[in-house]
PDB file of C-alpha atoms in Angstrom:
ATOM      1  CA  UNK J   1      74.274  35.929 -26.340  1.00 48.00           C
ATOM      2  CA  UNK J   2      73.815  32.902 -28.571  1.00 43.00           C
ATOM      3  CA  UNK J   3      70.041  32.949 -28.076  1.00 46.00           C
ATOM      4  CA  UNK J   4      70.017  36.495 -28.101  1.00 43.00           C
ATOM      5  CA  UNK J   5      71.566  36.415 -32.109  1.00 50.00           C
ATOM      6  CA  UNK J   6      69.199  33.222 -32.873  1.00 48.00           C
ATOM      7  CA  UNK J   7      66.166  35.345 -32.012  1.00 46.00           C
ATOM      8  CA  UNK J   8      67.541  38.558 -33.981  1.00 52.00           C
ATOM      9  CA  UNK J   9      68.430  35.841 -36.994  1.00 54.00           C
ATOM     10  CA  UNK J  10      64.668  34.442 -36.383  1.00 48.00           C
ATOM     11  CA  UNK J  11      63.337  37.919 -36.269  1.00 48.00           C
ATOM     12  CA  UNK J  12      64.730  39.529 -39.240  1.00 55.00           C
ATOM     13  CA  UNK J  13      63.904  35.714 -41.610  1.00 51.00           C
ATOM     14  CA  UNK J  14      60.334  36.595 -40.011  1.00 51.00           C
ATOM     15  CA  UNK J  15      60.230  40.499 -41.285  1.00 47.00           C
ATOM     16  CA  UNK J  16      61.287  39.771 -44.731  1.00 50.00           C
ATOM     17  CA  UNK J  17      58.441  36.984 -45.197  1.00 48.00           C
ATOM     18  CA  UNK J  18      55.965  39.170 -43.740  1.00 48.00           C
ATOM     19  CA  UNK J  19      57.240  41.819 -46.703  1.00 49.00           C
ATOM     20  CA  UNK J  20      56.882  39.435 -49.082  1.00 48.00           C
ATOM     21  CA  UNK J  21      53.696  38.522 -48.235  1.00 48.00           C
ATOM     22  CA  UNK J  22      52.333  41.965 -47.879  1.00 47.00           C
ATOM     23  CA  UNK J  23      53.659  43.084 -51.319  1.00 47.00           C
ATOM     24  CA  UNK J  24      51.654  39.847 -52.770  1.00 45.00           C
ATOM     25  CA  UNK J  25      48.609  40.772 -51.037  1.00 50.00           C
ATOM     26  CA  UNK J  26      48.766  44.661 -52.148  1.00 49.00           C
ATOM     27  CA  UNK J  27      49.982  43.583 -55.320  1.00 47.00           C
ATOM     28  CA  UNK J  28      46.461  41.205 -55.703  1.00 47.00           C
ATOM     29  CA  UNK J  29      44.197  44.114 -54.474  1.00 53.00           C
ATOM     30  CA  UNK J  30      45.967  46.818 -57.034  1.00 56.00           C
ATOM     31  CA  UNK J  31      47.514  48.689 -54.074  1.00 54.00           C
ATOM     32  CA  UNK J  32      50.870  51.184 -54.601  1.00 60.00           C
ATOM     33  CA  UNK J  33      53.198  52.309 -51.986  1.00 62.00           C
ATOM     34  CA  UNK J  34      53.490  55.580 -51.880  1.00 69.00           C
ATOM     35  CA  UNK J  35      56.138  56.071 -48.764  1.00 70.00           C
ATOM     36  CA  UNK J  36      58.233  54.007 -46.781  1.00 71.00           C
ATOM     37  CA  UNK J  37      59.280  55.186 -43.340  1.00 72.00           C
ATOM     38  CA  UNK J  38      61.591  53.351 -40.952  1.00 70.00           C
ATOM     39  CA  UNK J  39      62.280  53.465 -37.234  1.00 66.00           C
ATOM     40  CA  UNK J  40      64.645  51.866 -34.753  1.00 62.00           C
ATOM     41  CA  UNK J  41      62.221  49.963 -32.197  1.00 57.00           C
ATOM     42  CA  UNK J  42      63.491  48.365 -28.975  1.00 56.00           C
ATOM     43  CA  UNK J  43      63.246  44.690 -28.178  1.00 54.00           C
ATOM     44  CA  UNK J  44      62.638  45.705 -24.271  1.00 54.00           C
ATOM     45  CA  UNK J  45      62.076  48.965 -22.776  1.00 51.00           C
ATOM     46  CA  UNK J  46      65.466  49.479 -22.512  1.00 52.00           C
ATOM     47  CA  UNK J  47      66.417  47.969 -25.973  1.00 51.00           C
ATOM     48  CA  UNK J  48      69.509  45.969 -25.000  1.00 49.00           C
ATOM     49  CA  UNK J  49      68.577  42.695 -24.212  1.00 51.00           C
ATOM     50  CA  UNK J  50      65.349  40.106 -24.786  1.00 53.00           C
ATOM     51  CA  UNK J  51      63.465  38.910 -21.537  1.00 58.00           C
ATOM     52  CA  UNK J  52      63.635  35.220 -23.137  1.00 68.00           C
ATOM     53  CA  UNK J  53      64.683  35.056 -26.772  1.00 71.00           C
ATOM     54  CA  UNK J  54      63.924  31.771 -26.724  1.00 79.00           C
ATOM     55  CA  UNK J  55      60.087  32.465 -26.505  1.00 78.00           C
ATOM     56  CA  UNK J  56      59.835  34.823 -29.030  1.00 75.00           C
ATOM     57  CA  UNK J  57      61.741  32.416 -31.382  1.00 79.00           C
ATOM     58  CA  UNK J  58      59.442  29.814 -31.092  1.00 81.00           C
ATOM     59  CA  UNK J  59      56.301  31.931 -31.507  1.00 78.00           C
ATOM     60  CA  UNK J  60      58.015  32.497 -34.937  1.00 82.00           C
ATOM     61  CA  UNK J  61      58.823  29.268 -35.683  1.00 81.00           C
ATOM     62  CA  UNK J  62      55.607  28.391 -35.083  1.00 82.00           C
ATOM     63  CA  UNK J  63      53.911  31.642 -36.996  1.00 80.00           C
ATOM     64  CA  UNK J  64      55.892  30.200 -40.136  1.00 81.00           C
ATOM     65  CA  UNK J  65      55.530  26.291 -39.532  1.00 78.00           C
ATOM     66  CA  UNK J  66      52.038  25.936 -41.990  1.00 78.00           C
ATOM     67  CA  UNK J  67      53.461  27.822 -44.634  1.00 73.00           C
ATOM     68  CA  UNK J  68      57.191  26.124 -44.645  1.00 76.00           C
ATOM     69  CA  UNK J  69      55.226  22.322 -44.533  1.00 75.00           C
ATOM     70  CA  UNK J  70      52.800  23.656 -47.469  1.00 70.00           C
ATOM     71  CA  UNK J  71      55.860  24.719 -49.506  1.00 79.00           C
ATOM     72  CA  UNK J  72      57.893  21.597 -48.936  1.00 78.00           C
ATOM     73  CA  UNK J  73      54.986  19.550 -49.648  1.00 73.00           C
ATOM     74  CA  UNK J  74      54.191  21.341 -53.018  1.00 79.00           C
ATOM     75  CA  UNK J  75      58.460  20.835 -53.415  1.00 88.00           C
ATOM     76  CA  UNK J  76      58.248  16.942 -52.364  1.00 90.00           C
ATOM     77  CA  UNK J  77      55.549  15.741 -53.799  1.00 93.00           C
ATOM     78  CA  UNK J  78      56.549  12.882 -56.354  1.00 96.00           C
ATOM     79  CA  UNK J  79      55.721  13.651 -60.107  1.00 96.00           C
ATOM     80  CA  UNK J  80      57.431  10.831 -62.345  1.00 98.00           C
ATOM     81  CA  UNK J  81      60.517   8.238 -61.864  1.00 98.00           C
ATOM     82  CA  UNK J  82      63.710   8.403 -63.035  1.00 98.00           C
ATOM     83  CA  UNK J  83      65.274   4.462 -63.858  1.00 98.00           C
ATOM     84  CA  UNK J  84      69.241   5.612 -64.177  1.00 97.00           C
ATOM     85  CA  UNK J  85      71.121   8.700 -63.221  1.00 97.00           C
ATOM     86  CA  UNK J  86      71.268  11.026 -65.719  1.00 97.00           C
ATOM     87  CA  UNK J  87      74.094  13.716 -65.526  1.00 95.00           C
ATOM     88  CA  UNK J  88      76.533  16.129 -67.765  1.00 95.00           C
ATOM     89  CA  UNK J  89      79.590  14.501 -67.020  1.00 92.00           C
ATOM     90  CA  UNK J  90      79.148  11.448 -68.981  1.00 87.00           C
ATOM     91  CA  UNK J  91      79.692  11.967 -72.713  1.00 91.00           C
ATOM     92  CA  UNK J  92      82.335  14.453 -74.624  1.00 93.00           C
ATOM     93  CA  UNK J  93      79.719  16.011 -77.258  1.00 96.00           C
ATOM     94  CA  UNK J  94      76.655  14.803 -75.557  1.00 97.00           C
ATOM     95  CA  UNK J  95      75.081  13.672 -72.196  1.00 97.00           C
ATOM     96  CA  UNK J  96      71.887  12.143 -71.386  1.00 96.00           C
ATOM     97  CA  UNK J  97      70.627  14.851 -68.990  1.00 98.00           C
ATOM     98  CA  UNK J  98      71.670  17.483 -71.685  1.00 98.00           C
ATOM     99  CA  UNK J  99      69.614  15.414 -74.840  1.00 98.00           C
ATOM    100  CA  UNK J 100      66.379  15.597 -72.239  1.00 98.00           C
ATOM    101  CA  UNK J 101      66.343  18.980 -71.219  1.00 98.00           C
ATOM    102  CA  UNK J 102      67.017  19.988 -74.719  1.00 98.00           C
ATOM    103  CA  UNK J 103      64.282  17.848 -76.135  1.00 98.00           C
ATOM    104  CA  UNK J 104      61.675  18.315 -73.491  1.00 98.00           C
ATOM    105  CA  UNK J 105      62.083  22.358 -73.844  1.00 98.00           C
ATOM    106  CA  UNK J 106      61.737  22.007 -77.690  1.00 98.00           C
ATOM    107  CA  UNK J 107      58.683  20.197 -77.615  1.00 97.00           C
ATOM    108  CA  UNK J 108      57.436  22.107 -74.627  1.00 98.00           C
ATOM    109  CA  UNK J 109      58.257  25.628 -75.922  1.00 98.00           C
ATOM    110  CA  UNK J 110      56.545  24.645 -79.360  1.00 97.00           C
ATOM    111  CA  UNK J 111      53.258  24.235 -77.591  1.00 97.00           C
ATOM    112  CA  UNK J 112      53.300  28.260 -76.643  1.00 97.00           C
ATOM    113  CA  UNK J 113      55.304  29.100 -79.936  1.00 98.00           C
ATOM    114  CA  UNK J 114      52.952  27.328 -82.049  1.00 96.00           C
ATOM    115  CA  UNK J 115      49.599  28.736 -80.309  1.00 96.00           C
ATOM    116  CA  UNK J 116      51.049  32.433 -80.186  1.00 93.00           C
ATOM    117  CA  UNK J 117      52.037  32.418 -83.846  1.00 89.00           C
ATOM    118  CA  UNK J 118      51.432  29.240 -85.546  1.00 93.00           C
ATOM    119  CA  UNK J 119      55.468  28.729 -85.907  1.00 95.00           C
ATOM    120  CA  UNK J 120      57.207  25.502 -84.922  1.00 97.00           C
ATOM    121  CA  UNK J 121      61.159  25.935 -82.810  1.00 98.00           C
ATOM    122  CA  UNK J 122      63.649  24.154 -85.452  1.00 98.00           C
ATOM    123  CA  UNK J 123      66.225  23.844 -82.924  1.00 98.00           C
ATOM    124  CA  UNK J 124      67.074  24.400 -79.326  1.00 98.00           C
ATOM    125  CA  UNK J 125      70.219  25.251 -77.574  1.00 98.00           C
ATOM    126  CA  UNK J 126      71.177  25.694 -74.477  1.00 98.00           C
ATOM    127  CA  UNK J 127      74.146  25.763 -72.004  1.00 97.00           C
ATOM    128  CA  UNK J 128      76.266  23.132 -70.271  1.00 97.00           C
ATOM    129  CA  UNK J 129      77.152  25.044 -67.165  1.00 96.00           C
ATOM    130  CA  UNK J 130      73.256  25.760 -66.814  1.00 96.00           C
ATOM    131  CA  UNK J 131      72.868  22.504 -65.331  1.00 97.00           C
ATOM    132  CA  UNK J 132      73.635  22.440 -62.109  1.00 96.00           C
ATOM    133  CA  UNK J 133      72.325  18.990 -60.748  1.00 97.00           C
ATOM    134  CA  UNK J 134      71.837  15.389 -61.481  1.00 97.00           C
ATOM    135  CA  UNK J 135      68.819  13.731 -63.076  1.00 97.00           C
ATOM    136  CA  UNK J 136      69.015  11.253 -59.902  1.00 96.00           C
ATOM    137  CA  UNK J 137      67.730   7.745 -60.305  1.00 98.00           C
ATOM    138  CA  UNK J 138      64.321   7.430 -58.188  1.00 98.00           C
ATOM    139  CA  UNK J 139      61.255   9.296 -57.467  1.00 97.00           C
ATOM    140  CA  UNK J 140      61.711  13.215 -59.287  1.00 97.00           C
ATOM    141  CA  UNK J 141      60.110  15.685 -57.421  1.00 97.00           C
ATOM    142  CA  UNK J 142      59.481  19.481 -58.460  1.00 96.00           C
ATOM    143  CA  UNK J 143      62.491  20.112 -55.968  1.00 95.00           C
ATOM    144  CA  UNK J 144      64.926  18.087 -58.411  1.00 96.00           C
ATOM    145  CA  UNK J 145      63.238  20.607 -61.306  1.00 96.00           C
ATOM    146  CA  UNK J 146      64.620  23.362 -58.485  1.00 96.00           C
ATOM    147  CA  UNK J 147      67.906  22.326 -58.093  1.00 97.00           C
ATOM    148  CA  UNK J 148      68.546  21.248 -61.871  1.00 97.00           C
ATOM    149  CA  UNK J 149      67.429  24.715 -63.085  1.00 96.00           C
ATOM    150  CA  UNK J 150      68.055  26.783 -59.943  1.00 95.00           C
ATOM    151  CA  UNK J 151      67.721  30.341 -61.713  1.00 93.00           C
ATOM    152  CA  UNK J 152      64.919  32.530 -63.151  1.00 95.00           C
ATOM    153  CA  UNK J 153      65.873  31.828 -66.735  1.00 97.00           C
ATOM    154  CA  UNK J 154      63.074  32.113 -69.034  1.00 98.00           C
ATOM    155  CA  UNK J 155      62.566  29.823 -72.291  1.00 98.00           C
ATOM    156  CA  UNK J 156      63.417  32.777 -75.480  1.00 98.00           C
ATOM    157  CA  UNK J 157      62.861  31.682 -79.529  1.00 98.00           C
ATOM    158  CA  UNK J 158      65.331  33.866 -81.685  1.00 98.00           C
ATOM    159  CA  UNK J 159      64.310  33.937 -85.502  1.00 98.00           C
ATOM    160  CA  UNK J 160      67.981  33.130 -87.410  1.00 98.00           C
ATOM    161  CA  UNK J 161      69.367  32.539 -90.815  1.00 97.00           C
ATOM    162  CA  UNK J 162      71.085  29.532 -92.263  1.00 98.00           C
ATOM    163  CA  UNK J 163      74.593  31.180 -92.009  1.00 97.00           C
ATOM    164  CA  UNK J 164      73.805  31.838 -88.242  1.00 98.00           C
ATOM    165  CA  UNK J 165      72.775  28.051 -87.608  1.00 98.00           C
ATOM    166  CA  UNK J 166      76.452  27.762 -89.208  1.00 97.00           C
ATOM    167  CA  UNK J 167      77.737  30.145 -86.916  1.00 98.00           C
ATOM    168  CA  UNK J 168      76.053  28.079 -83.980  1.00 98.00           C
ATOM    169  CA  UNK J 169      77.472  24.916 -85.058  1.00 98.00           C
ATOM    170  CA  UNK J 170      81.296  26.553 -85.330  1.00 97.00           C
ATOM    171  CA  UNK J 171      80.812  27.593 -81.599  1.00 98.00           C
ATOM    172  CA  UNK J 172      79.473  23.861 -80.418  1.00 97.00           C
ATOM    173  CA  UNK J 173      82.514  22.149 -82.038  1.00 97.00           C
ATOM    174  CA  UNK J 174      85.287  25.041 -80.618  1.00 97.00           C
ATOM    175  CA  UNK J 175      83.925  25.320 -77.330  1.00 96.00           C
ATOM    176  CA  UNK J 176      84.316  21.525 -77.281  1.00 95.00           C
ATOM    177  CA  UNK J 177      81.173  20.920 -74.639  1.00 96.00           C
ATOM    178  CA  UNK J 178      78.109  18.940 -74.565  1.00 97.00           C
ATOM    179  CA  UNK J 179      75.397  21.838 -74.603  1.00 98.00           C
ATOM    180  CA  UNK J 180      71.903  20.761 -74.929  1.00 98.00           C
ATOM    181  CA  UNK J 181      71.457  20.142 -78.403  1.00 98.00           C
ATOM    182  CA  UNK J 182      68.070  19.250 -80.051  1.00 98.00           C
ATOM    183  CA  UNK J 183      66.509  19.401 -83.465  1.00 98.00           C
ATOM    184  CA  UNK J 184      70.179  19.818 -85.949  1.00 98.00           C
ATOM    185  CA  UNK J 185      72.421  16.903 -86.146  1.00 98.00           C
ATOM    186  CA  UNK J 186      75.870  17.276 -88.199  1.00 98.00           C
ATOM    187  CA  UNK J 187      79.461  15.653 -87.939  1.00 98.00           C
ATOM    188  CA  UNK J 188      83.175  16.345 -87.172  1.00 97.00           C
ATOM    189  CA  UNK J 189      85.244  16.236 -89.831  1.00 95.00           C
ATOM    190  CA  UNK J 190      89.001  15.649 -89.563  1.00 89.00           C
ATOM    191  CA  UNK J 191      89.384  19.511 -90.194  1.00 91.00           C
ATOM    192  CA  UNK J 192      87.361  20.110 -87.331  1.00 92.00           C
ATOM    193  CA  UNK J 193      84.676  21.616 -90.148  1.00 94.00           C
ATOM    194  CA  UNK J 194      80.922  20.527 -89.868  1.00 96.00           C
ATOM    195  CA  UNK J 195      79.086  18.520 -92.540  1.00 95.00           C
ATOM    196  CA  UNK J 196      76.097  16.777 -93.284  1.00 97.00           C
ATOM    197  CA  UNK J 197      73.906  19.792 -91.324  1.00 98.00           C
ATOM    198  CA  UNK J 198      70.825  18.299 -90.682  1.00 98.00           C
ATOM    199  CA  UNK J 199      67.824  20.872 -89.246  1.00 98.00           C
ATOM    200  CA  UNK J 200      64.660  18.739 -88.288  1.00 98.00           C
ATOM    201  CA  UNK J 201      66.126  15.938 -90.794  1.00 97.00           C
ATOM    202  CA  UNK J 202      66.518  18.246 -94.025  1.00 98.00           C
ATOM    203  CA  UNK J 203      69.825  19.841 -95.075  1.00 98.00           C
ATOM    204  CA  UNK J 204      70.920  23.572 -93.701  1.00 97.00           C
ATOM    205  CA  UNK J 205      69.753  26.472 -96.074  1.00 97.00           C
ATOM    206  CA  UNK J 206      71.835  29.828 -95.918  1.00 93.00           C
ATOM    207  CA  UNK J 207      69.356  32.232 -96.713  1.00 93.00           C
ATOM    208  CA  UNK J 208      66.260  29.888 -94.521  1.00 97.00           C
ATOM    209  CA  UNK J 209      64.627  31.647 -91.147  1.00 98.00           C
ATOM    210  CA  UNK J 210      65.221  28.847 -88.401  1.00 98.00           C
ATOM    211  CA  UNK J 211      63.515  29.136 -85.529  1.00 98.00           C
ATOM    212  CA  UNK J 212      66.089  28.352 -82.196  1.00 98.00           C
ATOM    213  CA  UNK J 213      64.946  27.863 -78.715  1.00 98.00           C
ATOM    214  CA  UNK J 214      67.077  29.016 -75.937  1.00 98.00           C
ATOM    215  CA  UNK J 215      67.260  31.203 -72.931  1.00 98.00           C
ATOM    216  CA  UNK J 216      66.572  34.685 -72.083  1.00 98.00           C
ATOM    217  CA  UNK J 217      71.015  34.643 -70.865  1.00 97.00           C
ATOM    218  CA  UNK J 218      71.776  33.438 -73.853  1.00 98.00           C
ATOM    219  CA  UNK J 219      70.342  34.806 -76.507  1.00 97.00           C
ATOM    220  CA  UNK J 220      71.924  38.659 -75.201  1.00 96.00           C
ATOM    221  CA  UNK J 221      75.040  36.081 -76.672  1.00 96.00           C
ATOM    222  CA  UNK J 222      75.790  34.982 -73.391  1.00 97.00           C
ATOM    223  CA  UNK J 223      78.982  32.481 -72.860  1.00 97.00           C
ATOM    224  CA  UNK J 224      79.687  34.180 -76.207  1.00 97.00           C
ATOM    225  CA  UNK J 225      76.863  32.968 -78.165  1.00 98.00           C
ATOM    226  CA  UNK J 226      77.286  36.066 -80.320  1.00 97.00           C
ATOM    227  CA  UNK J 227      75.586  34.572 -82.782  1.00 98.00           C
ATOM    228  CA  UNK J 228      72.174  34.983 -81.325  1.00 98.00           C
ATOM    229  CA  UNK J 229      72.554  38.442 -81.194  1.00 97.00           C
ATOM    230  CA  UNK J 230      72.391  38.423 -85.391  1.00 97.00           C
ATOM    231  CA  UNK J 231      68.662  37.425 -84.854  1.00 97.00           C
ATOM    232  CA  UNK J 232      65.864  38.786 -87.141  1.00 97.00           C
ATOM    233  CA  UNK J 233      63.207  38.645 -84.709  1.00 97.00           C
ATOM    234  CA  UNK J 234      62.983  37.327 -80.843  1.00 97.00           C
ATOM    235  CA  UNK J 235      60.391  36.330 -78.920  1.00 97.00           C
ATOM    236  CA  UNK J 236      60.120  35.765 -75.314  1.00 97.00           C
ATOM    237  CA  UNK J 237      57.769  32.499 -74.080  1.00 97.00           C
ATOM    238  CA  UNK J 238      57.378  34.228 -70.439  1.00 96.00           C
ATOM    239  CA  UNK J 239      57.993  30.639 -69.273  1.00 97.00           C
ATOM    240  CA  UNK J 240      60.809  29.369 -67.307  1.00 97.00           C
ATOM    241  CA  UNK J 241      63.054  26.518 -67.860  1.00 97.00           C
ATOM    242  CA  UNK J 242      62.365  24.948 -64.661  1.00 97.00           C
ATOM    243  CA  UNK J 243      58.830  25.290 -65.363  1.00 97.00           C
ATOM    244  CA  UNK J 244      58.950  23.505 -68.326  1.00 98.00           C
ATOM    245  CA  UNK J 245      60.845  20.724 -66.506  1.00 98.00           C
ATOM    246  CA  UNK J 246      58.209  20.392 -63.576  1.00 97.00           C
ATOM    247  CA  UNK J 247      55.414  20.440 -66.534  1.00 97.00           C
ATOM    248  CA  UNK J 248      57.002  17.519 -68.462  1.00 98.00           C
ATOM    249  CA  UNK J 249      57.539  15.598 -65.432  1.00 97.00           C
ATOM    250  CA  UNK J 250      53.500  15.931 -64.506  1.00 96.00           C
ATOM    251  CA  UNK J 251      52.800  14.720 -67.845  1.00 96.00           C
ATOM    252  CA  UNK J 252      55.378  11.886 -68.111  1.00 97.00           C
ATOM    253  CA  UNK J 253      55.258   8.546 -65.816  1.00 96.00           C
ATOM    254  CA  UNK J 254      59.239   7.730 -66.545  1.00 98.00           C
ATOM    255  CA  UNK J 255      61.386   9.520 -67.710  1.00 97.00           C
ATOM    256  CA  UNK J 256      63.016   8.199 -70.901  1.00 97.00           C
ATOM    257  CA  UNK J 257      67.178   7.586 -71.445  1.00 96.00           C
ATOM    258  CA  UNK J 258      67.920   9.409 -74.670  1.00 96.00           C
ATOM    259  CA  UNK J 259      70.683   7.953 -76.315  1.00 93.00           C
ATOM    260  CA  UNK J 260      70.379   8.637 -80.023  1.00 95.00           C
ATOM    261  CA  UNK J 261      73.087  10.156 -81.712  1.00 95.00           C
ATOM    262  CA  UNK J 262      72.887  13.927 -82.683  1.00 97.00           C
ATOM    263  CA  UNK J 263      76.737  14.576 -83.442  1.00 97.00           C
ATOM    264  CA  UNK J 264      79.520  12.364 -84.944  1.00 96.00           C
ATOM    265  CA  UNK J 265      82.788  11.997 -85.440  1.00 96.00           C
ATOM    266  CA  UNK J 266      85.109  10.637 -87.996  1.00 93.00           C
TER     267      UNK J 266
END
């Protein structure tokens, strides 16, 4: 019996690949399904048990092998070197990992922003809980780029006013968490009020279009970033976060520590 529910476990892993790769192919060659039919079809002639599961497994197994080793080598392959862990756990308004992502997705986004419509991304935000790895210290692999960004979250620039930038800044310092933060620097006051708003170096304007760099979650104002739902205009980069990771670390032999300071406290 346990053979008997490897092979079905084997079998049915081995059905949905060949799916997938049949919608790629048809989807290359400009195909369209027009019907899909189903039918029960017996293992043996009498449909109740395998002559030897085991058999059949490894014919699977071995059916898959090439494409499984091509994939983890594409996955493993090492693309820069990290010299320290990086993380979001260390630092109460900002975190190493967080100051990366946020600056590498700023500078990456601008190179599609800027060739699409010859506009440069002020600022980018993004989310804490969107990390969901380390930065480990060691070879970094497009695998790390996997498990850092594991969803389907594509990079999104939202067109806002000063007063939203505001807005933006009220949320940062009342949700109290170290979201990737790049391009505005301000400080705490004892009030808990923001000063000394600083976009790309040169004092907040109210009435100013800022371009903000974010995701395609967030700026529907999810984790309550309302404010991104006040935007005058959006555009959407078609190019995922974890893309942008695995691009940067191609292009980058080590990966720099970013320590500066973006937001203080008095």
């Amino acid at each position: 019996m346990v053979k008997l529910k490897k092979y079905n476990d084997v079998l049915k892993l081995f059905v949905i690949f060949l799916t997938f790769f049949f919608i790629v192919s048809c989807s290359k060659q400009n195909y369209h399904v027009s019907k899909i039919e189903g039918k029960q079809i017996p293992i043996t002639e009498k449909g109740t048990q395998v002559s030897d599961p085991s058999k059949q497994v490894k014919q699977i197994e071995n059916f898959i092998k090439p494409y499984r080793e091509h994939i983890n080598k594409d996955l493993d392959s090492i693309l820069a070197y990290c010299p320290v862990t990086l993380d979001k756990s260390t630092g109460k308004w900002q975190t190493t990992i967080g100051n990366l992502i946020a600056d590498v997705t700023l500078k990456r986004g601008n190179l599609v922003f800027n060739a699409r419509g010859k506009k440069n991304i002020d600022i980018c935000l993004l989310n804490h809980g969107g990390i969901r790895s380390i930065l480990p210290k060691g070879n970094v692999t497009s695998r790390t780029a996997f498990e850092i960004m594991p969803f389907e979250n594509t990079m999104v620039v939202i067109a806002l006013k000063g007063e939203q930038i505001l807005e933006l800044v009220d949320y940062f310092i009342a949700e109290k968490k170290p979201h990737p933060l790049s391009g505005i620097t301000f400080t705490i006051g004892k009030n808990n009020a923001a000063k000394n708003i600083l976009v790309q170096g040169k004092p907040i304007e109210k009435d100013k279009i800022y371009y903000v760099g974010t995701n395609d979650y967030l700026s529907n104002g999810g984790d309550n970033m309302n404010f991104f739902k006040k935007g005058v205009q959006k555009f959407d980069l078609d190019y995922k976060l974890r893309n942008i990771l695995i691009d940067y670390f191609k292009e980058v032999d080590t990966i720099p520590v970013i320590n500066d300071t973006r937001i203080t406290v008095e």
